[in-house]
Amino acid sequence: LYASQLMARVVGEIKKISSQNMTVLVLGESGVGKELVARAIHKLSKGNTHPFVPVNCGALPEELFESELFGHERGAFTGAVKTKPGLLEFANSGTFFFDEIGDMSLPMQIKMLRLLEEKKIRRVGGNREIDIDVRIIAATNKNLAKQIGNGNFREDLYYRLNTFQIMVPPLRDRKDDIVLLAEHLLSELCRKGGLPQKSFSKGALEALKEYT
């Protein structure tokens, strides 16, 4: 749902890139809908019958992150009682979404760079390379150029990720969309709650549009 030119541009970019198997970097503040953009790209892509797998780079402990992404072989570490394929293998032929890529540790950034360059992974504790055909979409609310300057993000990885960039504007910059979104959400709440259809007063809509 949108009425603003800013969101029309974003939707146009989603449609443009969805048919091309390119890495996409989605930028924007927290809460603007970066994962929704990633899901829309996946839904319109040729691989939409295959999995869309999201992972938050800041949510997993660093010691588990590599195992979750790449999988592990039996006996690779204490507790690895059986071989486990990673999330990247599960997403094969589909889309993998790295949310908050700016929070990824430097050691994992090196492994990420290799994935983008060679399209291969190696499970923790394994010596066999596994081919991976997966579309990578990454998102962050951080200024990656500043992160590079601070030594917290690899410049070569940034250029690999930034093949195609989509900037998602905050709602305060596209106020034409507020009424549409508010009315849609109210309608959904009424439908799910089994309530008669309700509407906003003119004053309530004006207050919503003015709220920053």
PDB file of C-alpha atoms in Angstrom:
ATOM      1  CA  LEU A   1       0.000   0.000   0.000  1.00  0.00           C
ATOM      2  CA  TYR A   2       1.496   3.303  -1.046  1.00  0.00           C
ATOM      3  CA  ALA A   3       0.598   6.636  -2.582  1.00  0.00           C
ATOM      4  CA  SER A   4       3.953   8.404  -2.339  1.00  0.00           C
ATOM      5  CA  GLN A   5       6.492   8.791  -5.118  1.00  0.00           C
ATOM      6  CA  LEU A   6       9.217   7.583  -2.759  1.00  0.00           C
ATOM      7  CA  MET A   7       7.554   4.197  -2.326  1.00  0.00           C
ATOM      8  CA  ALA A   8       6.691   4.044  -6.023  1.00  0.00           C
ATOM      9  CA  ARG A   9      10.444   4.291  -6.645  1.00  0.00           C
ATOM     10  CA  VAL A  10      11.165   1.485  -4.161  1.00  0.00           C
ATOM     11  CA  VAL A  11       8.515  -0.763  -5.732  1.00  0.00           C
ATOM     12  CA  GLY A  12       9.951  -0.024  -9.170  1.00  0.00           C
ATOM     13  CA  GLU A  13      13.425  -1.028  -7.966  1.00  0.00           C
ATOM     14  CA  ILE A  14      12.063  -4.250  -6.444  1.00  0.00           C
ATOM     15  CA  LYS A  15      10.429  -5.194  -9.759  1.00  0.00           C
ATOM     16  CA  LYS A  16      13.558  -4.250 -11.700  1.00  0.00           C
ATOM     17  CA  ILE A  17      15.967  -6.369  -9.660  1.00  0.00           C
ATOM     18  CA  SER A  18      13.738  -9.356  -8.845  1.00  0.00           C
ATOM     19  CA  SER A  19      14.280 -11.052 -12.214  1.00  0.00           C
ATOM     20  CA  GLN A  20      18.064 -10.692 -11.969  1.00  0.00           C
ATOM     21  CA  ASN A  21      20.093 -12.945  -9.692  1.00  0.00           C
ATOM     22  CA  MET A  22      22.107 -10.096  -8.202  1.00  0.00           C
ATOM     23  CA  THR A  23      23.177  -9.405  -4.632  1.00  0.00           C
ATOM     24  CA  VAL A  24      21.074  -6.603  -3.122  1.00  0.00           C
ATOM     25  CA  LEU A  25      21.856  -4.263  -0.233  1.00  0.00           C
ATOM     26  CA  VAL A  26      18.782  -2.797   1.483  1.00  0.00           C
ATOM     27  CA  LEU A  27      19.401   0.295   3.604  1.00  0.00           C
ATOM     28  CA  GLY A  28      17.155   2.180   5.991  1.00  0.00           C
ATOM     29  CA  GLU A  29      16.358   2.927   9.610  1.00  0.00           C
ATOM     30  CA  SER A  30      15.073   0.280  12.013  1.00  0.00           C
ATOM     31  CA  GLY A  31      11.413  -0.451  11.389  1.00  0.00           C
ATOM     32  CA  VAL A  32      11.117   0.850   7.820  1.00  0.00           C
ATOM     33  CA  GLY A  33      10.438  -2.615   6.383  1.00  0.00           C
ATOM     34  CA  LYS A  34      13.758  -3.821   5.001  1.00  0.00           C
ATOM     35  CA  GLU A  35      12.800  -7.475   5.421  1.00  0.00           C
ATOM     36  CA  LEU A  36       9.493  -6.816   3.635  1.00  0.00           C
ATOM     37  CA  VAL A  37      11.497  -5.466   0.692  1.00  0.00           C
ATOM     38  CA  ALA A  38      13.671  -8.603   0.716  1.00  0.00           C
ATOM     39  CA  ARG A  39      10.605 -10.855   0.823  1.00  0.00           C
ATOM     40  CA  ALA A  40       9.019  -8.944  -2.054  1.00  0.00           C
ATOM     41  CA  ILE A  41      12.157  -9.435  -4.180  1.00  0.00           C
ATOM     42  CA  HIS A  42      12.081 -13.158  -3.386  1.00  0.00           C
ATOM     43  CA  LYS A  43       8.357 -13.458  -4.164  1.00  0.00           C
ATOM     44  CA  LEU A  44       8.869 -11.928  -7.629  1.00  0.00           C
ATOM     45  CA  SER A  45      12.047 -13.899  -8.388  1.00  0.00           C
ATOM     46  CA  LYS A  46      12.473 -17.130 -10.346  1.00  0.00           C
ATOM     47  CA  GLY A  47      13.433 -18.912  -7.138  1.00  0.00           C
ATOM     48  CA  ASN A  48      10.203 -18.056  -5.306  1.00  0.00           C
ATOM     49  CA  THR A  49       9.220 -21.729  -4.981  1.00  0.00           C
ATOM     50  CA  HIS A  50      12.384 -22.293  -2.941  1.00  0.00           C
ATOM     51  CA  PRO A  51      12.977 -21.110   0.651  1.00  0.00           C
ATOM     52  CA  PHE A  52      13.404 -17.545   1.850  1.00  0.00           C
ATOM     53  CA  VAL A  53      15.687 -17.805   4.879  1.00  0.00           C
ATOM     54  CA  PRO A  54      16.267 -14.753   7.112  1.00  0.00           C
ATOM     55  CA  VAL A  55      18.930 -14.514   9.795  1.00  0.00           C
ATOM     56  CA  ASN A  56      19.716 -11.615  12.116  1.00  0.00           C
ATOM     57  CA  CYS A  57      23.479 -11.187  12.224  1.00  0.00           C
ATOM     58  CA  GLY A  58      23.365  -9.564  15.648  1.00  0.00           C
ATOM     59  CA  ALA A  59      21.047 -12.073  17.317  1.00  0.00           C
ATOM     60  CA  LEU A  60      23.156 -15.245  17.193  1.00  0.00           C
ATOM     61  CA  PRO A  61      26.222 -15.669  19.448  1.00  0.00           C
ATOM     62  CA  GLU A  62      29.399 -15.537  17.342  1.00  0.00           C
ATOM     63  CA  GLU A  63      30.448 -19.055  18.369  1.00  0.00           C
ATOM     64  CA  LEU A  64      27.169 -20.475  16.964  1.00  0.00           C
ATOM     65  CA  PHE A  65      26.852 -18.255  13.916  1.00  0.00           C
ATOM     66  CA  GLU A  66      29.215 -20.169  11.636  1.00  0.00           C
ATOM     67  CA  SER A  67      27.658 -23.525  12.515  1.00  0.00           C
ATOM     68  CA  GLU A  68      24.140 -22.201  11.907  1.00  0.00           C
ATOM     69  CA  LEU A  69      25.061 -20.746   8.510  1.00  0.00           C
ATOM     70  CA  PHE A  70      27.387 -23.397   7.126  1.00  0.00           C
ATOM     71  CA  GLY A  71      26.373 -26.463   9.149  1.00  0.00           C
ATOM     72  CA  HIS A  72      28.741 -28.859  10.854  1.00  0.00           C
ATOM     73  CA  GLU A  73      30.032 -32.392  10.620  1.00  0.00           C
ATOM     74  CA  ARG A  74      29.601 -34.977  13.351  1.00  0.00           C
ATOM     75  CA  GLY A  75      32.256 -34.535  16.043  1.00  0.00           C
ATOM     76  CA  ALA A  76      33.236 -31.031  14.888  1.00  0.00           C
ATOM     77  CA  PHE A  77      32.812 -29.754  18.443  1.00  0.00           C
ATOM     78  CA  THR A  78      31.400 -30.851  21.790  1.00  0.00           C
ATOM     79  CA  GLY A  79      27.718 -31.603  21.318  1.00  0.00           C
ATOM     80  CA  ALA A  80      27.936 -32.160  17.541  1.00  0.00           C
ATOM     81  CA  VAL A  81      26.580 -35.708  17.768  1.00  0.00           C
ATOM     82  CA  LYS A  82      25.474 -35.799  14.135  1.00  0.00           C
ATOM     83  CA  THR A  83      26.061 -33.983  10.861  1.00  0.00           C
ATOM     84  CA  LYS A  84      23.811 -30.970  10.424  1.00  0.00           C
ATOM     85  CA  PRO A  85      23.386 -29.004   7.165  1.00  0.00           C
ATOM     86  CA  GLY A  86      23.420 -25.230   7.631  1.00  0.00           C
ATOM     87  CA  LEU A  87      20.819 -22.625   6.787  1.00  0.00           C
ATOM     88  CA  LEU A  88      22.612 -21.736   3.549  1.00  0.00           C
ATOM     89  CA  GLU A  89      22.184 -25.300   2.296  1.00  0.00           C
ATOM     90  CA  PHE A  90      18.515 -25.183   3.272  1.00  0.00           C
ATOM     91  CA  ALA A  91      18.108 -21.965   1.251  1.00  0.00           C
ATOM     92  CA  ASN A  92      19.743 -23.424  -1.871  1.00  0.00           C
ATOM     93  CA  SER A  93      18.093 -22.149  -5.077  1.00  0.00           C
ATOM     94  CA  GLY A  94      16.169 -19.625  -2.986  1.00  0.00           C
ATOM     95  CA  THR A  95      16.995 -16.411  -1.134  1.00  0.00           C
ATOM     96  CA  PHE A  96      19.106 -15.833   1.966  1.00  0.00           C
ATOM     97  CA  PHE A  97      18.484 -12.609   3.872  1.00  0.00           C
ATOM     98  CA  PHE A  98      21.258 -11.300   6.147  1.00  0.00           C
ATOM     99  CA  ASP A  99      19.527  -8.771   8.383  1.00  0.00           C
ATOM    100  CA  GLU A 100      21.720  -6.255  10.231  1.00  0.00           C
ATOM    101  CA  ILE A 101      24.800  -7.231   8.208  1.00  0.00           C
ATOM    102  CA  GLY A 102      26.630  -4.346   9.874  1.00  0.00           C
ATOM    103  CA  ASP A 103      26.719  -6.381  13.094  1.00  0.00           C
ATOM    104  CA  MET A 104      28.565  -9.324  11.509  1.00  0.00           C
ATOM    105  CA  SER A 105      31.964 -10.038  13.080  1.00  0.00           C
ATOM    106  CA  LEU A 106      35.133  -9.520  11.036  1.00  0.00           C
ATOM    107  CA  PRO A 107      36.018 -13.265  10.955  1.00  0.00           C
ATOM    108  CA  MET A 108      32.543 -14.052   9.602  1.00  0.00           C
ATOM    109  CA  GLN A 109      32.855 -11.223   7.073  1.00  0.00           C
ATOM    110  CA  ILE A 110      35.861 -13.030   5.569  1.00  0.00           C
ATOM    111  CA  LYS A 111      33.810 -16.227   5.201  1.00  0.00           C
ATOM    112  CA  MET A 112      30.930 -14.217   3.781  1.00  0.00           C
ATOM    113  CA  LEU A 113      33.236 -12.699   1.162  1.00  0.00           C
ATOM    114  CA  ARG A 114      34.345 -16.167   0.083  1.00  0.00           C
ATOM    115  CA  LEU A 115      30.717 -17.260  -0.220  1.00  0.00           C
ATOM    116  CA  LEU A 116      29.953 -14.324  -2.506  1.00  0.00           C
ATOM    117  CA  GLU A 117      33.069 -14.820  -4.618  1.00  0.00           C
ATOM    118  CA  GLU A 118      33.091 -18.603  -4.994  1.00  0.00           C
ATOM    119  CA  LYS A 119      29.507 -19.696  -4.230  1.00  0.00           C
ATOM    120  CA  LYS A 120      30.912 -22.484  -2.066  1.00  0.00           C
ATOM    121  CA  ILE A 121      30.740 -23.327   1.621  1.00  0.00           C
ATOM    122  CA  ARG A 122      32.454 -25.804   3.932  1.00  0.00           C
ATOM    123  CA  ARG A 123      30.729 -27.177   6.999  1.00  0.00           C
ATOM    124  CA  VAL A 124      32.449 -26.691  10.358  1.00  0.00           C
ATOM    125  CA  GLY A 125      34.774 -29.640  10.839  1.00  0.00           C
ATOM    126  CA  GLY A 126      34.467 -30.707   7.212  1.00  0.00           C
ATOM    127  CA  ASN A 127      36.841 -30.695   4.262  1.00  0.00           C
ATOM    128  CA  ARG A 128      34.343 -31.030   1.412  1.00  0.00           C
ATOM    129  CA  GLU A 129      33.264 -27.934  -0.484  1.00  0.00           C
ATOM    130  CA  ILE A 130      29.559 -27.637  -1.196  1.00  0.00           C
ATOM    131  CA  ASP A 131      28.244 -25.582  -4.117  1.00  0.00           C
ATOM    132  CA  ILE A 132      25.602 -23.045  -3.111  1.00  0.00           C
ATOM    133  CA  ASP A 133      23.213 -21.382  -5.566  1.00  0.00           C
ATOM    134  CA  VAL A 134      21.448 -18.833  -3.413  1.00  0.00           C
ATOM    135  CA  ARG A 135      20.530 -15.202  -3.863  1.00  0.00           C
ATOM    136  CA  ILE A 136      21.993 -12.981  -1.143  1.00  0.00           C
ATOM    137  CA  ILE A 137      20.087  -9.962   0.159  1.00  0.00           C
ATOM    138  CA  ALA A 138      21.641  -8.003   3.027  1.00  0.00           C
ATOM    139  CA  ALA A 139      20.233  -5.152   5.077  1.00  0.00           C
ATOM    140  CA  THR A 140      21.485  -2.716   7.675  1.00  0.00           C
ATOM    141  CA  ASN A 141      20.506   0.454   9.487  1.00  0.00           C
ATOM    142  CA  LYS A 142      24.167   1.357   9.962  1.00  0.00           C
ATOM    143  CA  ASN A 143      26.348   3.644   7.889  1.00  0.00           C
ATOM    144  CA  LEU A 144      28.650   1.047   6.341  1.00  0.00           C
ATOM    145  CA  ALA A 145      31.032   3.683   4.961  1.00  0.00           C
ATOM    146  CA  LYS A 146      31.555   4.897   8.529  1.00  0.00           C
ATOM    147  CA  GLN A 147      31.930   1.288   9.718  1.00  0.00           C
ATOM    148  CA  ILE A 148      34.643   0.753   7.090  1.00  0.00           C
ATOM    149  CA  GLY A 149      36.448   3.873   8.272  1.00  0.00           C
ATOM    150  CA  ASN A 150      36.325   2.603  11.848  1.00  0.00           C
ATOM    151  CA  GLY A 151      37.728  -0.772  10.804  1.00  0.00           C
ATOM    152  CA  ASN A 152      34.527  -2.618  11.712  1.00  0.00           C
ATOM    153  CA  PHE A 153      33.475  -3.618   8.195  1.00  0.00           C
ATOM    154  CA  ARG A 154      35.473  -4.880   5.237  1.00  0.00           C
ATOM    155  CA  GLU A 155      35.517  -2.582   2.228  1.00  0.00           C
ATOM    156  CA  ASP A 156      35.789  -5.494  -0.236  1.00  0.00           C
ATOM    157  CA  LEU A 157      32.698  -7.134   1.292  1.00  0.00           C
ATOM    158  CA  TYR A 158      30.790  -3.860   1.085  1.00  0.00           C
ATOM    159  CA  TYR A 159      31.435  -3.599  -2.656  1.00  0.00           C
ATOM    160  CA  ARG A 160      30.419  -7.239  -3.140  1.00  0.00           C
ATOM    161  CA  LEU A 161      27.142  -6.661  -1.300  1.00  0.00           C
ATOM    162  CA  ASN A 162      26.425  -3.291  -2.873  1.00  0.00           C
ATOM    163  CA  THR A 163      25.855  -4.603  -6.404  1.00  0.00           C
ATOM    164  CA  PHE A 164      22.350  -3.121  -6.314  1.00  0.00           C
ATOM    165  CA  GLN A 165      21.159  -0.828  -3.533  1.00  0.00           C
ATOM    166  CA  ILE A 166      17.633  -0.037  -2.338  1.00  0.00           C
ATOM    167  CA  MET A 167      17.105   2.748   0.178  1.00  0.00           C
ATOM    168  CA  VAL A 168      13.832   2.402   2.114  1.00  0.00           C
ATOM    169  CA  PRO A 169      12.540   5.787   3.309  1.00  0.00           C
ATOM    170  CA  PRO A 170      11.024   6.248   6.788  1.00  0.00           C
ATOM    171  CA  LEU A 171       7.296   6.888   7.033  1.00  0.00           C
ATOM    172  CA  ARG A 172       7.845  10.492   8.147  1.00  0.00           C
ATOM    173  CA  ASP A 173       9.301  11.203   4.673  1.00  0.00           C
ATOM    174  CA  ARG A 174       6.302   9.708   2.859  1.00  0.00           C
ATOM    175  CA  LYS A 175       3.296  11.043   4.716  1.00  0.00           C
ATOM    176  CA  ASP A 176       1.033  10.399   1.725  1.00  0.00           C
ATOM    177  CA  ASP A 177       1.138   6.733   2.737  1.00  0.00           C
ATOM    178  CA  ILE A 178       0.027   7.219   6.345  1.00  0.00           C
ATOM    179  CA  VAL A 179      -3.728   7.329   5.770  1.00  0.00           C
ATOM    180  CA  LEU A 180      -3.660   4.287   3.473  1.00  0.00           C
ATOM    181  CA  LEU A 181      -1.664   2.266   5.988  1.00  0.00           C
ATOM    182  CA  ALA A 182      -3.751   3.376   8.985  1.00  0.00           C
ATOM    183  CA  GLU A 183      -7.051   2.511   7.263  1.00  0.00           C
ATOM    184  CA  HIS A 184      -5.692  -0.853   6.113  1.00  0.00           C
ATOM    185  CA  LEU A 185      -4.488  -1.755   9.616  1.00  0.00           C
ATOM    186  CA  LEU A 186      -7.792  -0.669  11.176  1.00  0.00           C
ATOM    187  CA  SER A 187      -9.715  -2.775   8.657  1.00  0.00           C
ATOM    188  CA  GLU A 188      -7.535  -5.813   9.440  1.00  0.00           C
ATOM    189  CA  LEU A 189      -8.022  -5.358  13.199  1.00  0.00           C
ATOM    190  CA  CYS A 190     -11.787  -5.211  12.763  1.00  0.00           C
ATOM    191  CA  ARG A 191     -11.807  -8.265  10.505  1.00  0.00           C
ATOM    192  CA  LYS A 192      -9.635 -10.360  12.824  1.00  0.00           C
ATOM    193  CA  GLY A 193     -11.587  -9.248  15.887  1.00  0.00           C
ATOM    194  CA  GLY A 194     -14.981  -9.861  14.318  1.00  0.00           C
ATOM    195  CA  LEU A 195     -15.931  -6.210  14.797  1.00  0.00           C
ATOM    196  CA  PRO A 196     -18.047  -3.932  12.608  1.00  0.00           C
ATOM    197  CA  GLN A 197     -15.953  -1.877  10.208  1.00  0.00           C
ATOM    198  CA  LYS A 198     -14.736   1.283  11.899  1.00  0.00           C
ATOM    199  CA  SER A 199     -13.179   4.466  10.537  1.00  0.00           C
ATOM    200  CA  PHE A 200     -10.952   7.273  11.731  1.00  0.00           C
ATOM    201  CA  SER A 201     -12.257  10.758  12.350  1.00  0.00           C
ATOM    202  CA  LYS A 202     -10.845  13.540  10.191  1.00  0.00           C
ATOM    203  CA  GLY A 203      -9.039  14.936  13.226  1.00  0.00           C
ATOM    204  CA  ALA A 204      -7.431  11.573  14.007  1.00  0.00           C
ATOM    205  CA  LEU A 205      -6.118  11.268  10.454  1.00  0.00           C
ATOM    206  CA  GLU A 206      -4.717  14.798  10.580  1.00  0.00           C
ATOM    207  CA  ALA A 207      -2.986  13.976  13.886  1.00  0.00           C
ATOM    208  CA  LEU A 208      -1.444  10.846  12.372  1.00  0.00           C
ATOM    209  CA  LYS A 209      -0.144  12.795   9.387  1.00  0.00           C
ATOM    210  CA  GLU A 210       1.393  15.460  11.610  1.00  0.00           C
ATOM    211  CA  TYR A 211       3.106  13.035  14.008  1.00  0.00           C
ATOM    212  CA  THR A 212       6.824  12.821  13.233  1.00  0.00           C
TER     213      THR A 212
END
